[in-house]
PDB file of C-alpha atoms in Angstrom:
ATOM      1  CA  LEU A  23      97.528 102.496  76.996  1.00 59.00           C
ATOM      2  CA  LEU A  24     100.758 101.477  78.304  1.00 66.00           C
ATOM      3  CA  ALA A  25      99.350  97.679  78.504  1.00 74.00           C
ATOM      4  CA  LEU A  26      98.167  97.926  75.293  1.00 73.00           C
ATOM      5  CA  SER A  27     101.584  99.179  73.545  1.00 71.00           C
ATOM      6  CA  ILE A  28     102.688  96.572  76.035  1.00 74.00           C
ATOM      7  CA  ALA A  29     100.753  93.709  74.303  1.00 78.00           C
ATOM      8  CA  VAL A  30     101.512  94.355  70.541  1.00 72.00           C
ATOM      9  CA  LEU A  31     104.997  94.547  71.410  1.00 72.00           C
ATOM     10  CA  THR A  32     104.837  91.355  72.871  1.00 77.00           C
ATOM     11  CA  TRP A  33     102.978  90.407  69.844  1.00 75.00           C
ATOM     12  CA  ALA A  34     105.205  92.188  67.213  1.00 72.00           C
ATOM     13  CA  SER A  35     108.789  91.522  68.824  1.00 72.00           C
ATOM     14  CA  PRO A  36     109.373  90.354  72.470  1.00 78.00           C
ATOM     15  CA  SER A  37     113.496  91.132  72.364  1.00 77.00           C
ATOM     16  CA  LEU A  38     113.131  94.525  71.943  1.00 76.00           C
ATOM     17  CA  LEU A  39     109.959  94.477  74.259  1.00 78.00           C
ATOM     18  CA  LEU A  40     112.349  93.112  76.618  1.00 83.00           C
ATOM     19  CA  LEU A  41     114.864  95.577  76.314  1.00 80.00           C
ATOM     20  CA  CYS A  42     111.764  98.454  76.741  1.00 78.00           C
ATOM     21  CA  LEU A  43     111.769  96.674  80.554  1.00 81.00           C
ATOM     22  CA  ILE A  44     115.785  97.142  81.393  1.00 84.00           C
ATOM     23  CA  ALA A  45     115.027 100.446  83.114  1.00 83.00           C
ATOM     24  CA  VAL A  46     112.470  99.143  85.338  1.00 83.00           C
ATOM     25  CA  PRO A  47     114.329  97.797  88.394  1.00 87.00           C
ATOM     26  CA  PHE A  48     116.504 100.617  88.452  1.00 87.00           C
ATOM     27  CA  VAL A  49     113.669 103.699  88.315  1.00 85.00           C
ATOM     28  CA  VAL A  50     111.888 101.154  91.007  1.00 86.00           C
ATOM     29  CA  ALA A  51     114.748 101.195  92.903  1.00 89.00           C
ATOM     30  CA  ALA A  52     115.170 104.503  92.485  1.00 89.00           C
ATOM     31  CA  SER A  53     112.109 105.749  92.966  1.00 87.00           C
ATOM     32  CA  VAL A  54     111.655 103.521  96.551  1.00 89.00           C
ATOM     33  CA  ARG A  55     114.385 105.485  97.858  1.00 91.00           C
ATOM     34  CA  PHE A  56     113.398 109.046  96.902  1.00 91.00           C
ATOM     35  CA  ALA A  57     110.303 108.305  98.805  1.00 89.00           C
ATOM     36  CA  ARG A  58     112.043 107.332 101.937  1.00 91.00           C
ATOM     37  CA  ARG A  59     114.583 109.985 101.964  1.00 93.00           C
ATOM     38  CA  SER A  60     112.016 112.572 101.217  1.00 91.00           C
ATOM     39  CA  ARG A  61     109.844 112.160 103.364  1.00 92.00           C
ATOM     40  CA  GLU A  62     112.002 112.577 105.820  1.00 93.00           C
ATOM     41  CA  THR A  63     113.348 115.432 104.119  1.00 95.00           C
ATOM     42  CA  TYR A  64     110.486 117.596 103.181  1.00 93.00           C
ATOM     43  CA  ASN A  65     108.948 117.328 106.837  1.00 95.00           C
ATOM     44  CA  ASN A  66     112.574 118.450 107.803  1.00 96.00           C
ATOM     45  CA  VAL A  67     112.281 121.460 106.133  1.00 95.00           C
ATOM     46  CA  ARG A  68     108.329 122.263 107.175  1.00 96.00           C
ATOM     47  CA  ASP A  69     109.261 122.343 110.667  1.00 96.00           C
ATOM     48  CA  ARG A  70     112.068 124.255 110.296  1.00 96.00           C
ATOM     49  CA  ILE A  71     109.619 126.805 108.283  1.00 95.00           C
ATOM     50  CA  ALA A  72     106.998 126.802 111.166  1.00 95.00           C
ATOM     51  CA  GLY A  73     110.318 127.177 113.393  1.00 93.00           C
ATOM     52  CA  LEU A  74     111.881 130.218 111.420  1.00 94.00           C
ATOM     53  CA  LEU A  75     107.828 131.692 111.495  1.00 94.00           C
ATOM     54  CA  SER A  76     107.150 131.357 114.686  1.00 93.00           C
ATOM     55  CA  GLN A  77     110.104 132.926 115.622  1.00 92.00           C
ATOM     56  CA  LEU A  78     109.272 135.616 113.567  1.00 90.00           C
ATOM     57  CA  GLN A  79     105.538 136.086 115.028  1.00 92.00           C
ATOM     58  CA  GLU A  80     106.860 135.681 118.668  1.00 91.00           C
ATOM     59  CA  GLY A  81     109.714 138.816 117.439  1.00 89.00           C
ATOM     60  CA  ILE A  82     107.585 140.650 115.361  1.00 90.00           C
ATOM     61  CA  SER A  83     105.386 140.649 118.833  1.00 92.00           C
ATOM     62  CA  GLY A  84     107.743 141.353 121.092  1.00 91.00           C
ATOM     63  CA  VAL A  85     109.614 143.738 119.600  1.00 89.00           C
ATOM     64  CA  ARG A  86     108.920 146.932 122.299  1.00 89.00           C
ATOM     65  CA  VAL A  87     110.457 144.722 125.380  1.00 88.00           C
ATOM     66  CA  ILE A  88     113.314 143.451 122.478  1.00 87.00           C
ATOM     67  CA  GLN A  89     114.283 147.183 122.099  1.00 85.00           C
ATOM     68  CA  ALA A  90     113.785 148.208 125.798  1.00 87.00           C
ATOM     69  CA  TYR A  91     116.500 145.925 126.420  1.00 87.00           C
ATOM     70  CA  ALA A  92     118.360 146.386 123.620  1.00 90.00           C
ATOM     71  CA  ARG A  93     118.454 142.586 122.311  1.00 90.00           C
ATOM     72  CA  GLU A  94     118.291 143.207 118.869  1.00 92.00           C
ATOM     73  CA  PRO A  95     121.305 141.709 118.376  1.00 93.00           C
ATOM     74  CA  VAL A  96     120.923 138.525 120.071  1.00 93.00           C
ATOM     75  CA  GLU A  97     117.340 137.973 118.295  1.00 91.00           C
ATOM     76  CA  ILE A  98     119.090 138.963 115.066  1.00 92.00           C
ATOM     77  CA  ALA A  99     121.323 135.824 115.573  1.00 94.00           C
ATOM     78  CA  ARG A 100     118.304 133.815 116.933  1.00 93.00           C
ATOM     79  CA  PHE A 101     117.062 134.841 113.685  1.00 92.00           C
ATOM     80  CA  ASP A 102     119.968 133.842 111.055  1.00 94.00           C
ATOM     81  CA  THR A 103     120.584 130.603 113.225  1.00 95.00           C
ATOM     82  CA  ALA A 104     116.907 129.306 112.157  1.00 94.00           C
ATOM     83  CA  ASN A 105     116.515 131.405 108.804  1.00 94.00           C
ATOM     84  CA  ARG A 106     120.591 129.255 108.189  1.00 96.00           C
ATOM     85  CA  ALA A 107     118.769 125.945 109.176  1.00 95.00           C
ATOM     86  CA  LEU A 108     115.953 126.318 106.715  1.00 95.00           C
ATOM     87  CA  TYR A 109     118.909 127.115 103.967  1.00 96.00           C
ATOM     88  CA  GLY A 110     120.161 124.284 104.474  1.00 96.00           C
ATOM     89  CA  ALA A 111     116.667 121.751 104.613  1.00 96.00           C
ATOM     90  CA  HIS A 112     116.259 123.152 101.093  1.00 95.00           C
ATOM     91  CA  MET A 113     119.347 122.716 100.057  1.00 96.00           C
ATOM     92  CA  GLU A 114     118.722 118.917 101.603  1.00 96.00           C
ATOM     93  CA  ALA A 115     115.847 118.533  99.680  1.00 93.00           C
ATOM     94  CA  THR A 116     117.320 120.074  96.561  1.00 93.00           C
ATOM     95  CA  GLN A 117     120.119 117.933  95.994  1.00 94.00           C
ATOM     96  CA  LEU A 118     117.883 114.882  96.680  1.00 92.00           C
ATOM     97  CA  GLN A 119     115.973 116.343  93.245  1.00 90.00           C
ATOM     98  CA  ALA A 120     118.969 116.832  91.778  1.00 92.00           C
ATOM     99  CA  TRP A 121     119.899 113.170  92.176  1.00 91.00           C
ATOM    100  CA  TYR A 122     116.410 111.461  91.371  1.00 90.00           C
ATOM    101  CA  LEU A 123     115.177 113.700  88.691  1.00 87.00           C
ATOM    102  CA  PRO A 124     118.307 112.979  86.100  1.00 89.00           C
ATOM    103  CA  VAL A 125     117.607 108.924  87.117  1.00 89.00           C
ATOM    104  CA  ILE A 126     114.441 109.328  85.548  1.00 86.00           C
ATOM    105  CA  GLU A 127     115.557 111.517  82.885  1.00 85.00           C
ATOM    106  CA  LEU A 128     118.572 109.323  82.174  1.00 88.00           C
ATOM    107  CA  ALA A 129     115.967 105.530  82.248  1.00 86.00           C
ATOM    108  CA  GLY A 130     113.546 106.860  79.435  1.00 81.00           C
ATOM    109  CA  THR A 131     116.388 108.627  76.957  1.00 82.00           C
ATOM    110  CA  ALA A 132     118.608 105.460  77.473  1.00 85.00           C
ATOM    111  CA  THR A 133     115.861 102.822  76.782  1.00 82.00           C
ATOM    112  CA  THR A 134     114.799 105.025  73.595  1.00 78.00           C
ATOM    113  CA  ALA A 135     118.096 105.038  72.123  1.00 82.00           C
ATOM    114  CA  ILE A 136     118.539 101.179  73.089  1.00 83.00           C
ATOM    115  CA  VAL A 137     115.190 100.050  71.141  1.00 76.00           C
ATOM    116  CA  ILE A 138     116.245 102.455  68.673  1.00 75.00           C
ATOM    117  CA  ALA A 139     119.326 100.797  67.940  1.00 81.00           C
ATOM    118  CA  ALA A 140     118.539  97.040  69.102  1.00 80.00           C
ATOM    119  CA  GLY A 141     115.573  97.894  66.124  1.00 74.00           C
ATOM    120  CA  GLY A 142     118.204  98.989  63.427  1.00 76.00           C
ATOM    121  CA  TYR A 143     120.599  96.229  64.213  1.00 81.00           C
ATOM    122  CA  LEU A 144     117.383  93.547  63.927  1.00 77.00           C
ATOM    123  CA  VAL A 145     115.838  94.489  61.154  1.00 74.00           C
ATOM    124  CA  VAL A 146     119.800  95.463  59.377  1.00 80.00           C
ATOM    125  CA  GLN A 147     120.758  91.515  60.014  1.00 82.00           C
ATOM    126  CA  GLY A 148     117.178  90.682  58.464  1.00 77.00           C
ATOM    127  CA  VAL A 149     116.010  88.990  61.448  1.00 74.00           C
ATOM    128  CA  THR A 150     112.702  91.426  61.211  1.00 71.00           C
ATOM    129  CA  THR A 151     111.509  93.554  58.829  1.00 67.00           C
ATOM    130  CA  LEU A 152     110.913  97.287  58.951  1.00 61.00           C
ATOM    131  CA  GLY A 153     106.702  95.848  57.994  1.00 58.00           C
ATOM    132  CA  THR A 154     106.205  94.766  61.073  1.00 56.00           C
ATOM    133  CA  ARG A 155     107.535  98.166  62.650  1.00 52.00           C
ATOM    134  CA  PRO A 156     109.043  96.516  65.691  1.00 51.00           C
ATOM    135  CA  LEU A 157     110.948  99.758  66.426  1.00 49.00           C
ATOM    136  CA  HIS A 158     108.479 102.299  66.214  1.00 54.00           C
ATOM    137  CA  VAL A 159     106.120 100.011  68.485  1.00 54.00           C
ATOM    138  CA  GLY A 160     109.254  99.412  70.895  1.00 56.00           C
ATOM    139  CA  SER A 161     110.174 103.103  70.804  1.00 55.00           C
ATOM    140  CA  ALA A 162     106.762 104.796  71.518  1.00 57.00           C
ATOM    141  CA  ILE A 163     106.692 102.007  74.151  1.00 59.00           C
ATOM    142  CA  ALA A 164     109.978 103.598  75.392  1.00 59.00           C
ATOM    143  CA  THR A 165     108.632 107.032  75.069  1.00 60.00           C
ATOM    144  CA  ALA A 166     105.321 106.457  76.731  1.00 59.00           C
ATOM    145  CA  ALA A 167     107.180 104.470  79.772  1.00 62.00           C
ATOM    146  CA  TYR A 168     109.159 107.502  80.336  1.00 60.00           C
ATOM    147  CA  ASP A 169     106.206 110.139  80.234  1.00 60.00           C
ATOM    148  CA  VAL A 170     104.484 107.499  82.749  1.00 61.00           C
ATOM    149  CA  ILE A 171     107.315 107.633  85.291  1.00 63.00           C
ATOM    150  CA  ARG A 172     108.247 111.228  84.339  1.00 62.00           C
ATOM    151  CA  ALA A 173     104.689 112.072  85.394  1.00 58.00           C
ATOM    152  CA  HIS A 174     104.418 110.237  88.370  1.00 61.00           C
ATOM    153  CA  ALA A 175     107.785 111.306  89.605  1.00 60.00           C
ATOM    154  CA  VAL A 176     106.913 115.030  89.180  1.00 58.00           C
ATOM    155  CA  ALA A 177     103.727 114.452  90.976  1.00 55.00           C
ATOM    156  CA  GLY A 178     105.082 113.015  93.576  1.00 58.00           C
ATOM    157  CA  LEU A 179     108.136 115.647  94.147  1.00 56.00           C
ATOM    158  CA  ALA A 180     105.003 117.818  93.969  1.00 54.00           C
ATOM    159  CA  ALA A 181     103.184 115.672  96.753  1.00 54.00           C
ATOM    160  CA  CYS A 182     105.807 115.601  99.337  1.00 54.00           C
ATOM    161  CA  GLU A 183     106.433 119.564  98.825  1.00 53.00           C
ATOM    162  CA  GLY A 184     102.877 120.110 100.121  1.00 55.00           C
ATOM    163  CA  GLY A 185     101.726 121.262  96.552  1.00 51.00           C
ATOM    164  CA  GLU A 186     103.023 122.676  93.150  1.00 48.00           C
ATOM    165  CA  VAL A 187     107.280 123.476  92.666  1.00 43.00           C
ATOM    166  CA  THR A 188     107.449 126.844  92.375  1.00 47.00           C
ATOM    167  CA  ASP A 189     110.450 129.501  92.378  1.00 44.00           C
ATOM    168  CA  ASP A 190     109.233 130.850  95.795  1.00 45.00           C
ATOM    169  CA  ASP A 191     111.583 129.140  97.722  1.00 42.00           C
ATOM    170  CA  GLU A 192     114.671 130.584  96.308  1.00 43.00           C
ATOM    171  CA  VAL A 193     117.441 132.473  98.355  1.00 38.00           C
ATOM    172  CA  PRO A 194     118.369 136.038  97.298  1.00 41.00           C
ATOM    173  CA  HIS A 195     121.276 137.245  95.843  1.00 40.00           C
ATOM    174  CA  ALA A 196     122.544 139.102  99.201  1.00 42.00           C
ATOM    175  CA  GLN A 197     121.605 136.052 101.045  1.00 39.00           C
ATOM    176  CA  LEU A 198     123.905 134.132  99.095  1.00 35.00           C
ATOM    177  CA  ASP A 199     126.426 136.514  99.282  1.00 40.00           C
ATOM    178  CA  ARG A 200     126.360 136.826 103.007  1.00 40.00           C
ATOM    179  CA  LEU A 201     127.430 132.955 103.183  1.00 38.00           C
TER     180      LEU A 201
END
């Protein structure tokens, strides 16, 4: 679909095709940066989860020993430290998402706005006519390219997290108040 749209736009208005492709280098650069940083960030989250669960399992299986030696405060402090480290890792991943996804959104929206404005300008100047519909074709390509890029970004994000993006990882308000 995208290749067909590019072919039609090349035939109808090469100048609008170039305008549609303005955002591609920025999106590619942002995607490469995101891919590099996300791999490390999400591995860190997974490692912190594994450490926290391991520590939790040790604490549960050794609860009688911990109680016998009155080590509850020490174990609570250890768990709290591991829990805060996990929270920090999740926050780092969230900040990465908060940087990347708006870049993708802005690229699609800006490209569509540029194509609409430029197509309208070309029609008003008499360079092209509405009959060739370069404005509509350009807008359709910008929208299609935006949808493909956004779908790729969301799929990559879900793959980096090891599954679907869910709300299960939210920190309860009581924990936020303690921080």
